[in-house]
XYZ file of C-alpha atoms in Angstrom:
584
model
C 31.975 80.952 -112.656
C 32.126 82.896 -116.265
C 30.191 85.952 -117.625
C 29.250 87.660 -120.941
C 29.943 89.985 -122.189
C 28.681 91.489 -125.730
C 30.979 94.648 -127.728
C 28.763 97.900 -127.332
C 27.520 100.940 -129.468
C 28.511 103.619 -128.949
C 25.451 106.752 -128.357
C 24.660 109.302 -131.068
C 25.172 112.862 -130.637
C 22.028 115.046 -130.720
C 24.142 118.271 -128.776
C 24.191 121.851 -130.427
C 26.150 124.494 -130.239
C 24.839 127.929 -130.292
C 21.151 128.763 -131.339
C 18.500 127.072 -133.671
C 16.608 128.221 -135.977
C 13.124 130.677 -134.274
C 9.581 130.896 -134.099
C 8.951 133.820 -131.968
C 6.101 135.037 -129.565
C 4.926 138.449 -129.849
C 6.553 139.848 -126.529
C 7.451 136.182 -125.749
C 10.853 134.341 -125.031
C 12.010 132.684 -128.148
C 11.239 129.201 -128.397
C 13.404 127.116 -130.335
C 12.637 124.712 -133.632
C 14.367 121.986 -131.848
C 14.810 120.744 -128.137
C 18.937 119.390 -127.102
C 19.621 116.064 -125.170
C 19.474 116.983 -121.549
C 19.137 114.825 -118.673
C 17.080 115.825 -114.658
C 16.649 114.038 -111.436
C 12.697 114.195 -111.013
C 11.812 114.794 -107.500
C 11.539 110.517 -106.897
C 15.375 110.972 -107.346
C 15.348 109.299 -110.537
C 16.715 110.946 -113.708
C 15.587 111.091 -116.636
C 17.315 111.757 -120.454
C 15.586 113.233 -122.765
C 17.587 110.753 -126.070
C 15.898 107.766 -124.206
C 12.738 108.603 -125.325
C 13.486 108.815 -128.775
C 11.351 105.847 -129.719
C 8.774 107.219 -128.901
C 5.975 109.076 -130.946
C 5.497 112.007 -128.969
C 7.176 113.801 -125.816
C 4.461 116.363 -123.577
C 6.893 118.581 -120.708
C 5.158 121.465 -119.296
C 6.640 123.999 -117.459
C 5.227 124.289 -113.166
C 6.563 125.978 -110.352
C 5.554 124.957 -106.489
C 2.134 126.516 -104.843
C 0.280 128.098 -107.501
C -2.647 126.946 -108.365
C -2.672 127.227 -111.661
C 0.543 124.532 -111.856
C -1.819 122.993 -109.705
C -5.053 122.792 -111.782
C -2.309 122.156 -115.237
C -0.494 119.229 -113.918
C -3.956 117.780 -112.772
C -5.755 118.140 -116.730
C -2.445 117.302 -117.698
C -2.647 114.344 -115.742
C -5.554 113.561 -117.089
C -4.467 114.246 -120.884
C -0.881 111.758 -119.717
C -4.050 108.692 -118.938
C -5.336 109.633 -122.423
C -2.257 108.212 -124.492
C -1.092 106.382 -122.714
C -1.402 102.988 -124.845
C 0.027 104.976 -127.178
C 3.260 105.544 -125.480
C 3.686 109.186 -125.609
C 5.737 110.307 -121.934
C 4.866 112.966 -119.890
C 6.613 114.932 -117.614
C 6.754 118.239 -115.824
C 9.470 120.427 -115.717
C 10.314 123.324 -112.858
C 13.298 125.431 -113.448
C 12.234 127.900 -110.675
C 15.126 129.400 -108.757
C 12.772 128.982 -105.796
C 11.739 125.922 -105.423
C 14.305 122.974 -104.038
C 13.473 119.257 -105.115
C 12.033 118.385 -100.876
C 9.843 120.652 -101.523
C 9.665 119.858 -105.291
C 8.552 116.133 -104.057
C 6.292 117.513 -100.898
C 4.028 119.511 -103.478
C 3.930 116.424 -105.970
C 2.739 113.995 -102.486
C 0.352 116.267 -101.270
C -0.817 116.751 -104.539
C -0.452 113.391 -106.241
C 1.263 114.274 -109.608
C 1.073 111.362 -111.592
C 3.052 112.989 -114.094
C 7.090 112.995 -112.800
C 8.281 116.621 -111.540
C 11.747 117.106 -113.255
C 14.284 119.585 -111.635
C 16.252 122.184 -113.835
C 17.749 122.905 -110.759
C 20.844 125.202 -112.403
C 18.455 126.430 -115.383
C 19.816 125.674 -118.077
C 17.995 123.394 -119.759
C 14.023 125.581 -119.523
C 17.388 128.630 -120.872
C 17.223 126.044 -124.101
C 13.656 125.751 -124.628
C 12.438 129.745 -124.193
C 10.648 128.659 -121.136
C 8.991 132.410 -119.610
C 5.951 130.871 -117.576
C 4.475 128.558 -115.315
C 1.643 126.245 -117.625
C 4.322 126.131 -120.435
C 3.239 122.834 -123.203
C 5.746 121.240 -125.163
C 5.467 118.782 -128.069
C 8.405 117.363 -129.060
C 9.089 114.674 -131.793
C 11.811 112.604 -131.139
C 10.681 110.907 -135.209
C 12.463 114.477 -136.332
C 14.793 115.111 -134.298
C 13.417 116.219 -131.537
C 11.720 119.140 -132.765
C 8.901 121.243 -130.794
C 6.105 120.788 -132.688
C 3.851 122.590 -130.735
C 4.336 125.459 -127.634
C 1.855 127.185 -126.022
C -0.937 126.684 -123.106
C -2.794 123.575 -122.491
C -5.995 124.212 -124.223
C -8.024 127.799 -124.597
C -8.681 127.624 -121.041
C -4.976 128.302 -120.059
C -4.549 131.835 -122.156
C -6.714 134.285 -119.601
C -6.907 134.552 -116.012
C -7.819 131.756 -114.349
C -9.496 128.230 -115.835
C -11.908 127.166 -115.179
C -11.748 123.826 -115.348
C -15.649 123.223 -114.945
C -16.085 124.668 -118.599
C -15.477 122.839 -121.870
C -12.139 123.756 -123.031
C -13.593 125.607 -126.581
C -10.328 124.040 -128.375
C -7.210 121.104 -126.821
C -4.154 122.361 -128.548
C -1.938 119.620 -126.761
C -4.475 117.252 -128.215
C -4.543 118.630 -131.334
C -0.260 118.828 -130.957
C -0.230 115.394 -130.384
C -2.955 113.916 -132.743
C -1.143 115.772 -134.894
C 2.787 114.071 -134.293
C 0.838 110.984 -133.575
C 0.158 110.803 -136.600
C 2.711 111.805 -139.290
C 1.345 115.411 -140.222
C 2.140 119.082 -139.320
C 0.104 120.602 -136.598
C -1.575 123.248 -137.579
C -1.693 125.925 -135.542
C 2.211 125.306 -133.608
C 3.064 128.769 -131.921
C -0.017 130.049 -129.994
C 0.819 132.423 -127.025
C 0.699 132.362 -123.748
C -0.026 134.886 -121.203
C -1.664 133.643 -117.332
C 0.990 132.955 -114.657
C 3.582 133.487 -112.870
C 6.551 134.298 -114.482
C 9.508 132.353 -114.156
C 13.504 134.350 -113.245
C 15.845 132.968 -115.622
C 19.122 135.412 -114.792
C 21.132 134.731 -117.226
C 19.489 135.567 -120.252
C 19.878 139.129 -118.794
C 23.140 138.777 -119.764
C 23.718 136.778 -122.200
C 26.107 139.422 -123.991
C 28.343 138.983 -121.385
C 29.064 135.609 -122.113
C 30.625 136.085 -125.006
C 33.470 137.342 -122.280
C 33.795 134.324 -120.400
C 37.632 133.988 -120.547
C 39.337 130.983 -121.475
C 42.542 131.349 -120.291
C 41.149 132.027 -116.201
C 38.001 130.263 -116.663
C 37.557 127.724 -118.154
C 40.884 126.186 -118.666
C 41.388 126.241 -115.005
C 38.545 124.083 -115.170
C 38.992 121.417 -117.344
C 42.721 120.978 -115.687
C 40.639 119.943 -113.810
C 38.096 118.251 -113.874
C 39.080 116.724 -117.683
C 42.701 116.576 -118.399
C 43.047 113.218 -115.701
C 41.602 111.667 -118.068
C 41.992 113.445 -121.228
C 45.623 113.660 -121.361
C 48.875 111.839 -123.044
C 48.101 107.702 -121.921
C 45.265 109.194 -120.324
C 41.664 106.744 -120.942
C 39.995 109.693 -122.217
C 38.934 109.448 -125.792
C 41.332 112.712 -126.727
C 43.919 114.829 -125.180
C 42.834 118.573 -123.754
C 45.913 119.035 -125.187
C 45.094 122.941 -126.341
C 42.510 125.542 -126.920
C 41.973 124.014 -130.437
C 41.113 120.732 -129.348
C 38.963 121.659 -127.171
C 37.030 124.799 -129.615
C 36.742 121.164 -132.054
C 34.950 118.557 -129.310
C 33.001 121.654 -128.656
C 29.736 120.008 -129.678
C 30.096 117.087 -127.493
C 31.418 118.362 -124.416
C 28.238 120.634 -123.841
C 25.938 117.327 -124.465
C 28.040 115.228 -122.517
C 27.741 118.038 -119.554
C 23.943 118.426 -120.094
C 23.051 115.150 -120.026
C 25.551 113.844 -117.065
C 28.063 111.524 -119.239
C 31.377 113.428 -117.940
C 32.737 114.007 -115.860
C 31.875 110.885 -114.658
C 29.826 110.855 -111.264
C 26.966 110.032 -110.868
C 25.592 110.319 -107.180
C 22.828 112.438 -106.509
C 24.595 116.040 -105.453
C 21.856 116.148 -102.539
C 22.620 113.034 -100.708
C 25.891 112.714 -98.672
C 29.581 114.889 -98.856
C 32.493 112.179 -101.042
C 36.019 113.050 -100.384
C 36.207 111.696 -104.151
C 33.464 114.071 -105.598
C 34.661 114.953 -109.704
C 30.915 116.771 -110.298
C 31.468 120.040 -112.326
C 29.157 122.360 -109.551
C 27.066 124.155 -110.331
C 28.369 127.381 -111.097
C 31.410 125.487 -113.711
C 28.308 123.517 -115.151
C 27.455 127.433 -117.032
C 29.601 128.758 -116.803
C 31.195 125.575 -119.379
C 28.036 126.047 -121.014
C 26.897 129.316 -121.402
C 30.724 129.505 -122.772
C 29.984 126.994 -125.368
C 26.765 128.500 -126.479
C 28.452 131.553 -126.842
C 30.899 129.939 -129.316
C 33.600 129.037 -127.332
C 35.650 132.820 -127.905
C 39.475 132.450 -126.774
C 40.051 135.937 -125.353
C 43.748 136.572 -124.139
C 45.731 134.424 -121.842
C 47.917 131.886 -121.320
C 47.071 128.472 -122.746
C 48.125 126.055 -119.542
C 46.686 122.977 -121.133
C 48.770 123.887 -123.608
C 51.116 125.053 -121.455
C 51.379 122.695 -118.372
C 50.720 119.794 -120.646
C 51.105 116.677 -118.393
C 51.336 113.102 -119.107
C 49.278 110.270 -117.130
C 52.181 108.823 -114.372
C 52.494 105.236 -114.763
C 50.596 104.591 -111.396
C 47.955 106.886 -110.017
C 49.421 109.707 -106.832
C 46.633 107.899 -104.497
C 48.758 104.498 -104.622
C 52.713 106.419 -104.753
C 55.279 104.227 -105.434
C 54.753 100.312 -105.053
C 56.113 98.143 -102.461
C 55.263 95.665 -104.621
C 54.416 94.861 -108.430
C 52.194 91.634 -109.833
C 52.166 90.803 -113.096
C 49.703 88.989 -114.495
C 49.610 87.047 -118.181
C 47.981 88.602 -121.055
C 45.504 88.368 -122.840
C 44.676 87.985 -126.694
C 40.867 89.353 -126.922
C 38.893 89.152 -130.047
C 37.611 91.070 -132.335
C 34.472 91.123 -131.249
C 32.189 87.686 -129.724
C 31.593 86.769 -126.667
C 33.907 86.966 -123.847
C 33.402 85.277 -120.380
C 35.225 85.722 -117.581
C 38.578 85.439 -117.144
C 39.694 83.379 -114.220
C 43.373 84.288 -113.372
C 45.519 82.922 -110.079
C 48.743 84.271 -109.191
C 51.281 83.494 -106.800
C 50.590 85.731 -103.707
C 53.765 87.775 -103.265
C 53.906 88.275 -99.321
C 55.271 85.732 -97.106
C 54.271 87.202 -93.450
C 50.584 89.437 -93.150
C 51.003 93.056 -94.488
C 48.445 95.891 -94.320
C 47.827 97.111 -97.989
C 46.958 100.965 -97.955
C 46.505 101.320 -101.669
C 45.709 98.274 -104.858
C 45.591 100.286 -108.403
C 45.801 97.966 -111.848
C 47.639 99.287 -115.266
C 45.672 96.951 -117.581
C 47.853 96.618 -120.684
C 45.127 97.377 -123.041
C 42.437 99.917 -121.465
C 40.035 99.872 -124.544
C 40.174 96.610 -123.825
C 38.497 95.620 -120.426
C 36.080 96.494 -118.519
C 36.894 95.967 -114.424
C 39.003 93.820 -112.194
C 38.340 91.918 -109.029
C 40.972 90.497 -106.656
C 41.257 88.240 -103.263
C 43.280 86.335 -101.712
C 43.112 82.190 -100.985
C 43.206 81.598 -97.182
C 46.754 78.950 -96.427
C 44.830 76.178 -95.510
C 47.989 74.405 -92.825
C 47.279 78.639 -91.557
C 44.828 79.221 -88.462
C 42.013 81.275 -88.633
C 42.683 85.028 -89.160
C 41.238 87.169 -86.889
C 39.487 89.503 -89.418
C 37.147 87.920 -92.092
C 36.848 89.248 -95.383
C 39.620 88.694 -99.016
C 39.262 90.926 -101.324
C 42.659 92.758 -102.144
C 41.586 95.350 -105.119
C 40.000 95.839 -107.559
C 39.877 97.849 -111.031
C 37.493 100.287 -113.141
C 37.634 102.543 -115.851
C 37.956 106.038 -113.655
C 38.622 104.205 -110.436
C 41.623 102.888 -110.931
C 43.255 102.931 -107.139
C 40.978 102.323 -103.826
C 42.240 104.108 -101.660
C 41.012 106.063 -98.218
C 41.949 110.490 -97.623
C 41.907 108.581 -92.844
C 44.003 105.680 -95.145
C 43.483 102.816 -92.564
C 44.562 99.648 -94.279
C 43.105 96.066 -94.949
C 44.769 93.176 -94.148
C 46.241 90.394 -96.753
C 47.479 87.544 -95.858
C 50.126 85.401 -96.392
C 50.585 82.263 -98.629
C 47.772 81.448 -100.354
C 46.646 81.599 -104.786
C 45.187 85.860 -105.110
C 43.145 84.981 -107.809
C 41.937 87.871 -109.765
C 38.822 87.874 -112.476
C 38.792 90.120 -115.593
C 35.666 90.646 -117.720
C 36.489 92.035 -121.147
C 34.971 93.271 -123.885
C 35.551 93.054 -127.094
C 36.746 94.739 -129.941
C 36.763 96.415 -132.753
C 39.938 94.499 -133.672
C 41.840 91.184 -131.682
C 43.986 92.846 -129.555
C 46.385 91.233 -126.787
C 46.645 92.738 -123.187
C 48.091 92.660 -120.246
C 47.891 94.038 -116.681
C 49.887 94.362 -113.863
C 49.334 95.506 -110.058
C 50.837 97.362 -107.857
C 50.970 97.275 -104.044
C 51.382 100.218 -100.966
C 51.587 99.216 -97.943
C 50.605 100.751 -94.272
C 50.415 100.601 -90.701
C 48.033 98.947 -89.365
C 44.840 102.654 -87.817
C 41.949 101.168 -87.612
C 40.768 97.462 -88.414
C 38.917 96.860 -91.464
C 35.574 94.490 -91.302
C 35.956 93.939 -95.318
C 32.776 94.372 -97.585
C 29.483 94.313 -96.720
C 27.871 92.834 -100.211
C 24.181 93.161 -100.917
C 23.190 91.880 -103.113
C 19.250 92.753 -104.605
C 20.093 90.414 -108.178
C 15.943 88.692 -107.422
C 15.327 84.197 -108.322
C 12.804 84.879 -110.372
C 13.415 86.096 -113.848
C 12.673 89.657 -115.545
C 10.929 89.961 -118.360
C 11.944 92.438 -121.428
C 9.292 95.382 -120.284
C 9.067 98.809 -118.080
C 11.927 99.792 -115.365
C 11.072 98.134 -112.666
C 12.613 98.097 -108.739
C 13.853 96.359 -106.881
C 14.994 95.037 -103.130
C 18.333 93.788 -101.862
C 17.787 91.301 -99.252
C 17.884 93.234 -95.097
C 21.726 92.749 -93.870
C 21.429 93.938 -90.037
C 23.994 95.477 -88.833
C 26.698 94.494 -85.528
C 27.812 98.193 -85.495
C 30.833 99.644 -87.493
C 30.859 102.651 -90.188
C 30.608 102.969 -93.612
C 33.390 104.785 -95.668
C 32.450 103.867 -99.200
C 30.504 102.581 -102.220
C 31.087 101.015 -104.634
C 27.818 99.198 -106.123
C 28.483 96.999 -109.355
C 24.939 95.340 -111.403
C 24.461 94.078 -114.122
C 23.262 95.848 -118.049
C 19.900 96.239 -117.877
C 20.277 98.245 -114.342
C 18.604 101.854 -114.039
C 19.566 103.668 -110.537
C 20.348 102.703 -107.185
C 19.225 103.780 -103.489
C 20.957 102.723 -100.443
C 20.215 103.630 -96.493
C 20.625 102.854 -93.244
C 17.050 102.202 -90.854
C 18.340 101.786 -87.431
C 15.802 100.451 -85.066
C 13.300 103.414 -84.989
C 12.464 103.538 -88.482
C 14.884 106.415 -89.207
C 16.355 106.334 -92.380
C 19.792 107.688 -93.442
C 20.557 107.687 -97.066
C 23.995 106.607 -98.039
C 24.258 107.554 -101.308
C 21.643 107.796 -104.893
C 22.112 106.873 -108.191
C 19.252 108.335 -109.753
C 21.509 107.225 -113.614
C 23.726 103.786 -113.639
C 26.305 103.515 -116.180
C 27.689 100.791 -116.405
C 30.537 101.644 -118.226
C 31.977 103.668 -114.668
C 31.221 101.330 -112.096
C 33.394 104.445 -109.154
C 33.640 103.937 -106.089
C 32.398 106.109 -103.711
C 34.121 107.646 -100.658
C 32.070 108.717 -97.800
C 33.920 112.292 -96.582
C 33.759 111.761 -92.973
C 32.869 107.618 -92.035
C 29.649 107.286 -90.825
C 28.578 104.771 -87.603
C 25.822 102.289 -88.036
C 24.854 101.508 -84.653
C 24.410 97.496 -83.647
C 20.925 96.466 -85.090
C 20.802 99.289 -88.467
C 19.534 97.859 -91.359
C 20.651 98.161 -94.489
C 18.823 98.286 -97.780
C 19.525 98.360 -100.992
C 16.627 99.303 -104.163
C 17.505 99.288 -107.825
C 15.753 99.924 -110.966
C 15.789 97.723 -113.650
C 15.760 98.220 -117.346
C 15.528 95.137 -118.950
C 13.262 96.841 -122.375
C 15.361 97.230 -126.338
C 14.877 101.563 -125.004
C 18.174 99.829 -122.562
C 21.197 100.500 -124.945
C 23.551 99.507 -121.926
C 21.653 95.839 -122.742
C 23.030 94.110 -124.158
C 20.722 90.980 -125.709
C 16.988 92.801 -125.567
C 13.538 91.282 -125.477
C 14.701 88.355 -123.616
C 14.732 87.357 -119.635
C 17.494 88.659 -117.896
C 17.656 86.112 -114.646
C 21.386 87.632 -112.886
C 24.605 85.473 -112.151
C 27.470 85.439 -114.338
C 27.029 82.917 -116.954
C 26.294 83.391 -120.480
C 22.920 85.381 -121.474
C 22.383 86.449 -117.739
C 24.550 90.237 -117.471
C 27.579 90.207 -116.095
C 26.509 90.281 -112.249
C 27.356 91.344 -109.242
C 26.910 92.819 -105.788
C 26.767 96.536 -105.014
C 28.685 97.214 -101.595
C 29.511 99.348 -99.197
C 33.055 99.908 -97.340
C 33.154 99.217 -93.953
C 35.025 99.445 -91.075
C 34.691 98.557 -87.216
């Protein structure tokens, strides 16, 4: 089978450092001139990135808290406004920055009162801080065509300016609706800032510590975070586009780093923190996120102390540390990559180096040119003259950026059969110029600890085509377990995919979440290693749900305005299966 890939275009960075020009409200928190990019997950575990909606004629945000009648009334009126502007393509969102509200509680509130407007959870409060949110019911009308300028900030309408709103009364002034109309018409909003005095205030503790952010220590706090979470890729010989080798480098890239953290592009870890615990989690903690962002917004001060990024600069090892010293190195033939155009799957077969059955502990691949190799999968072909193996499966290893060595902290070994060739499949996006690339794979052996049954491939790719349209959800065929333990989850889907989730449903109907990806990034098809094996009893159903976005707005979609039907032929976007590794 073959697949087609087109080169992708780098995303435009719209994050900014520091405080933009503001319009002050009397006695209120200053509201910035523009909103900067962010990503937040809603109560249904679906992520929204502000810059995704740059195609919209306007965007409406409203602050919300749980358990408040005013918030519920405002949500009901906002839903009416949403319906009125549905055909004009204006997206509406509520943002919950209240530190005492959990996502589960917000989800229950949304379900109970049938909110039609998504509730985005601002759990580290950085978005609400930046927008200048003070209380519930604040409405922000953004103009994406003017770099997300905040065209309006204030109450929804005149009924929400004093005391409890009387929803039966007719509003004297529809502030938000008039602002939306002005933005859609390309006009200036007549009254862009309206004081809002009603509603419960929302506590933002870090606002009172703003002066302390300039004293955050680069040496003692920032550099250790970067070394632990970023330097593995951003070092000499690493896959990062620049080396974090000194304060000066970090200072220069600080605006981009803030944007990458706020949109959750970096560090590359996309699992929902509320679902599962993973041994190889590389994400920033909430405290690390706030410390890093506040330090950048304070101007990224150097301060005193050692610059460990300079004095302890490192170089990426030839092979991943998890691999150890390779027992076997297999060289793959070189391939010349054209500067542009469609590159089909490269299917390569090499001689199997094993003369007897072995137990493989870890496998790693080393690309000759990291910038032009997207992923590699490999397996073995059974020797037709040998008796059938007792253990099924032929998977050997894989390579994806950020997940370069498949190993496990529990050290089980998977069995590789003697004889038979080793087929390897490579996906290669074209670079800006023609480049030759070669690949090597390294393998380390292990003693037999557990019997592995290989990978369970669960593919929700539909037989019918997706037409160019808005996001649509699809569910996988149900896999009925004969009893095993889940060790890994390795989602790998085609370009149009936006998010995915996997859960187990036992015979009683009880569900156990295995993995949730609020935002899927095709460029980082990571392997998620469970901190503890999940025992899956016989009769349990494993269900995978993916949301696809085959619209022109999905920047990861290489062929827009065309039907997508899955598969691996040119024009079908390299469709592979999601998987969960399981052990008996």
